[in-house]
Short mmCIF file of C-alpha atoms in Angstrom, two decimals:
data_model
loop_
_atom_site.label_atom_id
_atom_site.label_comp_id
_atom_site.label_asym_id
_atom_site.label_seq_id
_atom_site.Cartn_x
_atom_site.Cartn_y
_atom_site.Cartn_z
CA MET A 1287 12.12 -20.64 -17.75
CA THR A 1288 10.61 -17.20 -18.42
CA THR A 1289 13.24 -14.44 -18.36
CA THR A 1290 10.98 -11.46 -18.95
CA ALA A 1291 8.03 -10.27 -16.91
CA PRO A 1292 4.49 -10.76 -18.26
CA SER A 1293 3.06 -7.72 -20.01
CA PHE A 1294 0.31 -5.53 -18.59
CA ARG A 1295 -1.89 -6.71 -21.44
CA SER A 1296 -1.52 -10.37 -20.44
CA VAL A 1297 -2.55 -9.54 -16.87
CA PHE A 1298 -5.56 -7.53 -18.00
CA ARG A 1299 -6.68 -10.56 -20.00
CA VAL A 1300 -7.57 -12.13 -16.65
CA GLY A 1301 -11.23 -11.17 -16.21
CA GLU A 1302 -11.13 -11.33 -12.41
CA PHE A 1303 -8.17 -8.96 -12.32
CA ARG A 1304 -10.08 -6.44 -14.46
CA ALA A 1305 -12.88 -6.49 -11.89
CA LEU A 1306 -10.41 -6.13 -9.02
CA TRP A 1307 -8.60 -3.27 -10.78
CA LEU A 1308 -11.88 -1.43 -11.40
CA ALA A 1309 -12.76 -1.81 -7.72
CA HIS A 1310 -9.29 -0.54 -6.81
CA VAL A 1311 -9.71 2.57 -8.96
CA LEU A 1312 -13.14 3.29 -7.48
CA SER A 1313 -11.91 2.64 -3.93
CA VAL A 1314 -8.96 5.02 -4.25
CA ALA A 1315 -11.18 7.67 -5.86
CA GLY A 1316 -13.78 7.22 -3.12
CA ASP A 1317 -11.25 7.51 -0.30
CA GLN A 1318 -9.73 10.67 -1.74
CA LEU A 1319 -13.09 12.26 -2.53
CA ALA A 1320 -14.35 11.60 0.99
CA ARG A 1321 -11.26 13.18 2.53
CA VAL A 1322 -11.48 16.32 0.40
CA ALA A 1323 -15.24 16.69 0.84
CA LEU A 1324 -15.12 16.34 4.63
CA THR A 1325 -12.16 18.72 4.88
CA VAL A 1326 -14.14 21.34 2.91
CA LEU A 1327 -17.21 20.67 5.09
CA VAL A 1328 -15.26 21.15 8.32
CA PHE A 1329 -13.59 24.32 7.07
CA ASP A 1330 -16.95 25.77 5.95
CA ARG A 1331 -18.54 24.99 9.32
CA THR A 1332 -15.62 26.06 11.58
CA ALA A 1333 -13.59 28.53 9.45
CA SER A 1334 -10.58 26.88 11.07
CA ALA A 1335 -7.61 25.68 9.00
CA GLY A 1336 -6.43 23.73 12.05
CA TRP A 1337 -9.66 21.74 12.36
CA ALA A 1338 -9.70 21.12 8.61
CA ALA A 1339 -6.10 19.83 8.56
CA GLY A 1340 -6.71 17.75 11.69
CA THR A 1341 -9.77 16.15 10.13
CA TYR A 1342 -7.79 15.21 7.01
CA ALA A 1343 -4.99 13.71 9.12
CA LEU A 1344 -7.56 11.78 11.17
CA THR A 1345 -8.51 9.73 8.11
CA TYR A 1346 -5.12 7.97 8.19
CA LEU A 1347 -5.31 6.91 11.85
CA PRO A 1348 -7.78 4.00 11.38
CA ASP A 1349 -5.23 2.12 9.23
CA LEU A 1350 -3.46 1.18 12.47
CA LEU A 1351 -6.59 -0.59 13.72
CA GLY A 1352 -7.87 -1.63 10.30
CA GLY A 1353 -4.72 -3.62 9.69
CA ALA A 1354 -5.43 -5.65 12.81
CA LEU A 1355 -8.75 -6.67 11.22
CA GLY A 1356 -6.94 -8.21 8.25
CA GLY A 1357 -7.64 -11.64 9.75
CA LEU A 1358 -11.24 -11.31 8.57
CA ALA A 1359 -9.86 -12.13 5.11
CA ASP A 1360 -8.82 -15.53 6.50
CA ARG A 1361 -12.04 -16.26 8.36
CA PHE A 1362 -14.55 -15.46 5.60
CA PRO A 1363 -14.47 -15.92 1.82
CA ARG A 1364 -12.28 -13.14 0.51
CA ARG A 1365 -14.84 -11.98 -2.03
CA THR A 1366 -17.32 -11.62 0.83
CA VAL A 1367 -14.89 -9.45 2.82
CA LEU A 1368 -14.29 -7.21 -0.20
CA VAL A 1369 -17.98 -6.79 -1.02
CA VAL A 1370 -19.12 -6.25 2.57
CA ALA A 1371 -16.39 -3.64 3.16
CA ASP A 1372 -17.53 -1.72 0.09
CA VAL A 1373 -21.23 -1.94 0.99
CA VAL A 1374 -20.50 -0.70 4.53
CA ARG A 1375 -18.50 2.21 3.14
CA ALA A 1376 -21.23 3.08 0.64
CA LEU A 1377 -23.87 3.20 3.39
CA LEU A 1378 -21.72 5.24 5.78
CA VAL A 1379 -20.77 7.80 3.12
CA ALA A 1380 -24.45 8.09 2.15
CA LEU A 1381 -25.21 8.95 5.78
CA MET A 1382 -22.47 11.59 5.69
CA ALA A 1383 -24.14 13.10 2.61
CA ILE A 1384 -27.38 13.88 4.48
CA PRO A 1385 -27.77 17.69 4.52
CA GLY A 1386 -27.25 19.22 7.94
CA MET A 1387 -25.20 16.31 9.27
CA PRO A 1388 -23.08 17.71 12.17
CA TRP A 1389 -19.44 17.72 11.10
CA PRO A 1390 -18.16 15.87 14.22
CA VAL A 1391 -20.59 13.03 13.41
CA ALA A 1392 -19.46 13.06 9.78
CA ALA A 1393 -15.84 12.88 10.95
CA VAL A 1394 -16.59 9.82 13.09
CA LEU A 1395 -18.36 8.16 10.16
CA LEU A 1396 -15.36 8.84 7.94
CA VAL A 1397 -13.06 7.21 10.51
CA ILE A 1398 -15.24 4.07 10.34
CA VAL A 1399 -15.14 4.26 6.53
CA GLN A 1400 -11.35 4.26 6.68
CA LEU A 1401 -11.42 1.47 9.27
CA ALA A 1402 -13.22 -0.76 6.76
CA ALA A 1403 -10.39 -0.14 4.30
CA GLY A 1404 -8.06 -2.36 6.39
CA PRO A 1405 -9.88 -5.67 5.80
CA PHE A 1406 -10.55 -4.61 2.19
CA GLN A 1407 -6.84 -4.08 1.47
CA ALA A 1408 -5.86 -7.29 3.25
CA ALA A 1409 -8.42 -9.33 1.30
CA ARG A 1410 -7.39 -7.73 -2.00
CA GLN A 1411 -3.70 -8.51 -1.42
CA ALA A 1412 -4.50 -12.01 -0.17
CA VAL A 1413 -6.51 -12.92 -3.25
CA LEU A 1414 -3.94 -11.70 -5.81
CA PRO A 1415 -1.55 -14.71 -5.63
CA ASP A 1416 -4.45 -17.13 -6.14
CA MET A 1417 -5.89 -15.03 -8.95
CA LEU A 1418 -2.71 -14.35 -10.96
CA GLY A 1419 -0.28 -17.04 -9.88
CA GLU A 1420 3.36 -16.44 -9.07
CA GLU A 1421 4.27 -15.65 -12.68
CA LYS A 1422 1.92 -12.68 -13.16
CA LEU A 1423 1.76 -11.49 -9.55
CA ALA A 1424 4.53 -8.88 -9.79
CA THR A 1425 3.02 -7.32 -12.92
CA GLY A 1426 -0.43 -7.25 -11.36
CA GLN A 1427 0.97 -5.61 -8.25
CA ALA A 1428 2.75 -3.05 -10.43
CA ILE A 1429 -0.53 -2.18 -12.14
CA LEU A 1430 -2.27 -1.62 -8.80
CA SER A 1431 0.66 0.39 -7.44
CA SER A 1432 0.88 2.55 -10.57
CA THR A 1433 -2.84 3.17 -10.44
CA TYR A 1434 -2.59 4.26 -6.81
CA GLN A 1435 0.32 6.64 -7.46
CA ALA A 1436 -1.44 8.15 -10.47
CA ALA A 1437 -4.48 8.69 -8.27
CA LEU A 1438 -2.31 10.52 -5.71
CA VAL A 1439 -0.95 12.83 -8.40
CA LEU A 1440 -4.42 13.62 -9.74
CA GLY A 1441 -6.43 13.13 -6.57
CA PHE A 1442 -6.26 16.52 -4.93
CA GLY A 1443 -7.14 18.50 -8.04
CA ALA A 1444 -9.84 16.10 -9.20
CA GLY A 1445 -11.35 15.81 -5.72
CA ALA A 1446 -11.45 19.57 -5.28
CA ALA A 1447 -13.01 19.99 -8.74
CA VAL A 1448 -15.77 17.46 -7.99
CA VAL A 1449 -16.55 19.13 -4.65
CA ALA A 1450 -16.66 22.55 -6.33
CA TRP A 1451 -18.97 21.18 -9.05
CA LEU A 1452 -21.37 19.09 -6.98
CA GLY A 1453 -21.01 20.65 -3.56
CA VAL A 1454 -20.05 18.69 -0.45
CA SER A 1455 -23.30 16.72 -0.25
CA GLY A 1456 -23.30 15.91 -3.96
CA ALA A 1457 -19.65 14.83 -3.84
CA LEU A 1458 -20.37 12.49 -0.94
CA TRP A 1459 -23.31 10.95 -2.82
CA ALA A 1460 -20.99 10.41 -5.80
CA ASP A 1461 -18.51 8.84 -3.39
CA ALA A 1462 -21.17 6.44 -2.08
CA VAL A 1463 -21.92 5.43 -5.68
CA THR A 1464 -18.23 4.60 -6.32
CA PHE A 1465 -18.24 2.15 -3.41
CA ALA A 1466 -21.55 0.61 -4.53
CA VAL A 1467 -20.27 0.09 -8.09
CA SER A 1468 -17.05 -1.39 -6.69
CA ALA A 1469 -19.07 -3.85 -4.59
CA ALA A 1470 -21.09 -4.90 -7.65
CA ALA A 1471 -17.95 -5.37 -9.77
CA LEU A 1472 -16.40 -7.59 -7.11
CA ARG A 1473 -19.57 -9.57 -6.41
CA TRP A 1474 -20.11 -10.56 -10.02
CA GLY A 1475 -16.52 -10.40 -11.22
CA LEU A 1476 -14.73 -12.64 -8.68
CA ARG A 1477 -14.99 -16.19 -7.49
CA PRO A 1478 -15.74 -16.61 -3.76
CA TYR A 1479 -12.18 -17.71 -2.87
CA PRO A 1480 -13.25 -19.66 0.22
CA VAL A 1481 -10.87 -20.01 3.15
CA SER A 1482 -9.79 -22.97 5.26
CA LYS A 1483 -12.42 -24.49 7.58
CA VAL A 1484 -9.85 -24.27 10.37
CA THR A 1485 -9.32 -20.50 10.09
CA GLU A 1486 -13.09 -19.92 9.96
CA ARG A 1487 -13.27 -21.02 13.61
CA VAL A 1488 -10.30 -18.97 14.86
CA PRO A 1489 -11.34 -15.93 16.96
CA GLN A 1490 -10.12 -12.57 15.70
CA TRP A 1491 -7.79 -11.91 18.66
CA ALA A 1492 -6.23 -15.36 18.33
CA SER A 1493 -5.81 -14.77 14.58
CA LEU A 1494 -4.03 -11.47 15.21
CA LYS A 1495 -1.65 -13.02 17.77
CA ALA A 1496 -0.92 -15.94 15.45
CA GLY A 1497 -0.18 -13.55 12.58
CA CYS A 1498 2.21 -11.50 14.71
CA ARG A 1499 4.01 -14.63 15.93
CA LEU A 1500 4.34 -15.95 12.39
CA VAL A 1501 5.90 -12.72 11.13
CA ALA A 1502 8.26 -12.57 14.10
CA ARG A 1503 9.47 -16.16 13.64
CA ASP A 1504 9.69 -16.38 9.85
CA ARG A 1505 13.00 -14.94 8.58
CA LYS A 1506 11.67 -13.97 5.16
CA LEU A 1507 8.51 -12.31 6.47
CA ARG A 1508 10.45 -10.55 9.22
CA SER A 1509 13.09 -9.13 6.89
CA LEU A 1510 10.53 -8.10 4.28
CA LEU A 1511 8.47 -6.27 6.88
CA ALA A 1512 11.62 -4.51 8.09
CA ILE A 1513 12.39 -3.39 4.52
CA ALA A 1514 8.81 -2.18 4.10
CA CYS A 1515 8.89 -0.19 7.35
CA CYS A 1516 11.95 1.71 6.12
CA CYS A 1517 9.45 3.69 4.05
CA GLY A 1518 9.01 5.80 7.18
CA PHE A 1519 12.37 7.42 6.42
CA TYR A 1520 11.86 8.25 2.78
CA VAL A 1521 8.37 9.66 3.34
CA VAL A 1522 9.87 12.30 5.66
CA PRO A 1523 10.09 14.75 2.71
CA GLU A 1524 6.32 14.44 2.30
CA GLY A 1525 5.78 15.24 5.97
CA LEU A 1526 8.15 18.24 5.82
CA ALA A 1527 7.13 19.46 2.36
CA VAL A 1528 5.53 22.68 3.67
CA PRO A 1529 8.53 23.89 5.75
CA VAL A 1530 10.96 22.77 3.01
CA ALA A 1531 8.93 24.80 0.49
CA ALA A 1532 9.15 27.82 2.77
CA GLN A 1533 12.90 27.31 3.04
CA LEU A 1534 13.27 27.08 -0.74
CA GLY A 1535 11.14 30.03 -1.72
CA GLY A 1536 7.60 29.94 -0.37
CA THR A 1537 4.42 27.89 -0.61
CA GLY A 1538 4.24 28.55 -4.35
CA VAL A 1539 6.74 25.71 -4.88
CA LEU A 1540 4.85 23.28 -2.63
CA GLY A 1541 3.01 21.58 -5.50
CA TRP A 1542 6.27 20.59 -7.18
CA LEU A 1543 7.54 19.01 -3.97
CA LEU A 1544 4.31 17.10 -3.30
CA VAL A 1545 4.08 15.48 -6.73
CA ALA A 1546 7.77 14.56 -7.00
CA ASN A 1547 7.58 11.31 -5.04
CA PRO A 1548 4.31 9.98 -6.54
CA VAL A 1549 5.54 10.71 -10.07
CA GLY A 1550 8.84 8.97 -9.34
CA THR A 1551 7.11 5.99 -7.79
CA LEU A 1552 4.82 5.66 -10.80
CA LEU A 1553 7.79 5.64 -13.17
CA GLY A 1554 9.74 3.26 -10.94
CA ALA A 1555 6.87 0.80 -10.72
CA LEU A 1556 6.62 0.68 -14.51
CA LEU A 1557 10.36 0.02 -14.81
CA ILE A 1558 10.73 -2.47 -11.96
CA SER A 1559 7.75 -4.51 -13.16
CA ARG A 1560 9.68 -5.28 -16.36
CA LEU A 1561 12.58 -6.91 -14.49
CA PRO A 1562 12.77 -10.71 -14.29
CA ARG A 1563 11.68 -12.04 -10.90
CA ALA A 1564 15.14 -13.31 -9.96
CA ARG A 1565 16.65 -9.88 -10.53
CA GLN A 1566 13.89 -8.24 -8.52
CA VAL A 1567 14.74 -10.46 -5.56
CA ARG A 1568 18.47 -9.66 -5.84
CA TRP A 1569 17.96 -5.93 -6.17
CA LEU A 1570 15.44 -5.52 -3.36
CA GLY A 1571 17.99 -4.65 -0.66
CA PRO A 1572 20.05 -2.17 -2.74
CA LEU A 1573 16.90 -0.43 -3.99
CA ALA A 1574 15.66 -0.06 -0.40
CA VAL A 1575 18.97 1.56 0.61
CA ALA A 1576 18.96 3.87 -2.41
CA SER A 1577 15.41 5.07 -1.66
CA SER A 1578 16.69 6.88 1.43
CA LEU A 1579 20.33 7.49 0.56
CA VAL A 1580 19.57 9.48 -2.59
CA LEU A 1581 17.81 12.07 -0.39
CA LEU A 1582 21.07 12.98 1.36
CA PRO A 1583 21.95 15.96 -0.92
CA THR A 1584 18.74 17.66 0.21
CA GLY A 1585 20.67 18.62 3.34
CA TRP A 1586 22.84 20.96 1.27
CA THR A 1587 19.70 22.95 0.33
CA PRO A 1588 20.23 22.98 -3.44
CA ALA A 1589 17.98 24.83 -5.87
CA LEU A 1590 14.36 23.78 -6.21
CA PRO A 1591 14.79 21.86 -9.51
CA VAL A 1592 17.57 19.78 -7.93
CA VAL A 1593 15.46 18.97 -4.87
CA VAL A 1594 12.50 18.00 -7.04
CA ALA A 1595 14.78 15.76 -9.13
CA ILE A 1596 16.26 14.14 -6.01
CA TRP A 1597 12.84 13.46 -4.51
CA THR A 1598 11.60 12.08 -7.82
CA VAL A 1599 14.54 9.67 -8.06
CA SER A 1600 13.88 8.60 -4.46
CA GLY A 1601 10.32 7.85 -5.52
CA MET A 1602 11.59 5.73 -8.41
CA PHE A 1603 13.76 3.65 -6.07
CA SER A 1604 10.92 3.40 -3.55
CA ALA A 1605 8.90 1.48 -6.13
CA HIS A 1606 10.79 -1.54 -4.78
CA ASP A 1607 7.79 -1.70 -2.47
CA LEU A 1608 5.94 -3.67 -5.13
CA ILE A 1609 8.71 -6.33 -4.96
CA THR A 1610 8.33 -6.39 -1.19
CA GLN A 1611 4.57 -6.83 -1.42
CA VAL A 1612 4.86 -9.67 -3.93
CA GLN A 1613 7.50 -11.57 -1.95
CA TYR A 1614 5.62 -10.97 1.30
CA SER A 1615 2.39 -12.37 -0.17
CA LEU A 1616 4.21 -15.42 -1.54
CA ALA A 1617 6.03 -16.06 1.76
CA ALA A 1618 2.81 -16.00 3.81
CA PRO A 1619 0.86 -19.25 4.26
CA PRO A 1620 -2.33 -19.01 2.16
CA ASP A 1621 -4.62 -19.65 5.14
CA GLN A 1622 -3.00 -16.81 7.15
CA ARG A 1623 -2.22 -14.44 4.30
CA GLY A 1624 -4.94 -11.93 5.15
CA GLN A 1625 -3.86 -11.52 8.77
CA VAL A 1626 -0.16 -11.40 7.93
CA ILE A 1627 -0.89 -8.63 5.40
CA GLY A 1628 -3.00 -6.88 8.03
CA VAL A 1629 -0.04 -6.91 10.43
CA ALA A 1630 2.08 -5.31 7.71
CA ILE A 1631 -0.51 -2.57 7.06
CA ALA A 1632 -0.57 -1.63 10.75
CA ALA A 1633 3.23 -1.74 11.03
CA LEU A 1634 3.69 0.47 7.98
CA ARG A 1635 1.31 3.13 9.24
CA ALA A 1636 2.97 3.09 12.65
CA ALA A 1637 6.44 3.41 11.07
CA GLN A 1638 5.34 6.30 8.88
CA GLY A 1639 3.56 8.12 11.70
CA LEU A 1640 6.38 7.74 14.23
CA THR A 1641 9.11 8.71 11.78
CA ILE A 1642 7.28 11.79 10.51
CA ALA A 1643 6.50 12.81 14.11
CA ALA A 1644 10.20 12.45 15.02
CA ALA A 1645 11.17 14.45 11.94
CA GLY A 1646 8.77 17.19 12.97
CA ALA A 1647 10.36 17.34 16.41
CA LEU A 1648 13.86 17.53 14.88
CA ALA A 1649 12.68 20.33 12.59
CA LEU A 1650 12.25 22.49 15.70
CA ALA A 1651 16.02 22.42 16.18
CA PHE A 1652 17.37 21.96 12.64
CA ALA A 1653 16.56 23.26 9.17
CA PRO A 1654 13.93 21.08 7.43
CA THR A 1655 16.35 20.14 4.65
CA THR A 1656 18.88 19.04 7.29
CA VAL A 1657 16.24 16.80 8.88
CA VAL A 1658 15.61 15.17 5.49
CA ALA A 1659 19.35 14.44 5.25
CA ILE A 1660 19.34 12.92 8.75
CA ALA A 1661 16.40 10.72 7.75
CA ALA A 1662 18.33 9.71 4.61
CA VAL A 1663 21.31 8.47 6.62
CA ALA A 1664 19.18 6.69 9.22
CA GLY A 1665 16.96 5.13 6.53
CA ALA A 1666 19.92 3.90 4.49
CA GLY A 1667 21.43 2.26 7.58
CA CYS A 1668 18.20 0.52 8.58
CA ALA A 1669 17.48 -0.55 5.00
CA GLY A 1670 21.01 -1.92 4.68
CA ALA A 1671 20.56 -4.09 7.77
CA ALA A 1672 17.12 -5.26 6.61
CA GLY A 1673 18.48 -5.97 3.12
CA ILE A 1674 21.28 -8.14 4.52
CA ALA A 1675 18.72 -10.05 6.59
CA TRP A 1676 16.60 -10.57 3.46
CA THR A 1677 19.57 -11.87 1.44
CA ARG A 1678 20.47 -14.33 4.19
CA ALA A 1679 16.85 -15.48 4.48
CA VAL A 1680 16.71 -16.15 0.72
CA ARG A 1681 19.98 -18.09 0.79
CA THR A 1682 18.86 -20.13 3.80
CA ASP A 1683 15.55 -20.90 2.11
CA ARG A 1684 17.33 -22.14 -1.00
CA ALA A 1685 19.76 -24.21 1.04
CA VAL A 1686 17.10 -26.04 3.07
CA ARG A 1687 14.62 -26.43 0.20
CA PRO A 1688 14.38 -30.17 -0.49
CA ARG A 1689 15.75 -31.37 -3.79
CA ARG A 1690 13.24 -32.78 -6.24
CA THR A 1691 13.26 -36.55 -6.67
CA PRO A 1692 11.63 -38.80 -9.27
CA LEU A 1693 8.72 -39.16 -6.84
CA ASP A 1694 8.20 -35.37 -7.04
CA GLY A 1695 7.78 -35.58 -10.78
CA ALA A 1696 11.32 -34.69 -11.77
CA THR A 1697 13.17 -36.49 -14.50
CA PRO A 1698 15.87 -38.73 -12.96
CA PRO A 1699 19.46 -38.12 -14.02
CA PRO A 1700 20.82 -40.38 -16.73
CA ALA A 1701 22.67 -43.49 -15.60
CA PRO A 1702 26.45 -43.25 -15.81
#
């Protein structure tokens, strides 16, 4: 039995994964570039920081609906879903790039662009277990997660630089090209990965209801989704970064606070991916608790370097999300994997949005650092309960798993 995780190099030897990773890089770059370009466009047209910030926030809303469309990855070949989503996004961004396009129309187009990201993400996650197998899945997920976090760290500066260099219209044309190249890489780099004939005939609404019922009834899926939704608590620092920066010394320190979590998550993903799978499963609950609990000292309003260190360590622990994603994908039936992942995407966005909104309301009555501490306690409690449920689900699964017999291909025990 393998005791160490496969290396990044062994995963990159899989040609299909290289194509998927390239598409992932281009997709993340395209999403970020579109957000920055449209925000600049709105600010130039309206001279309103409020409209600009609202437009940027609007790009996250479609994930709630896009997740519900994850069932498309179970009704059509998954390569088809990936390619069509990229082609649609390329065309819509090209429309946004037309000079003189009214900014409200461009904002609506960007919402549809983000809406297409839901089926794309569901199809990408659904195809990974078939592409890499259970042995390499965790390492592949770590590569994608690390790439995403690195893009977050570099995204704002790179996006702003491209917009300054090419202008808004030129940046949007470049964005359209990224989606087109991604579509080409997926079309010629992946197998079709056809789906079950049964799921092809299931209507989208019925697929969504079936996915929700499956998650609600399956102990492993239910506990994993609960652990994942605890991210709403440890992303509170991101939502309160501006007022916390003001409390600690002004907006000049904001950049340090914003990059702390992505840098920590990047480091954590690299470390966690090296753990054997059995240890990852055992440590999932404790890591989920630690992701929130380590934020508690923020409530004492320590010096900026201490806060940055605390938030970075929280990011490292929060890299347990890659374990959650791997186990969630493996626990889902292959013919419903896309929809089950879509349910998770919608649930995660809802959890993050509601928790950050609640934190914002609390910040009207308490100091921002105190609100982070409150979120730390609440998040640790919820993660602890979800972690216990996960441990019990794993033990129950092992207890009811049928023992192998000679008919299953096992070697019979020696005769006494």
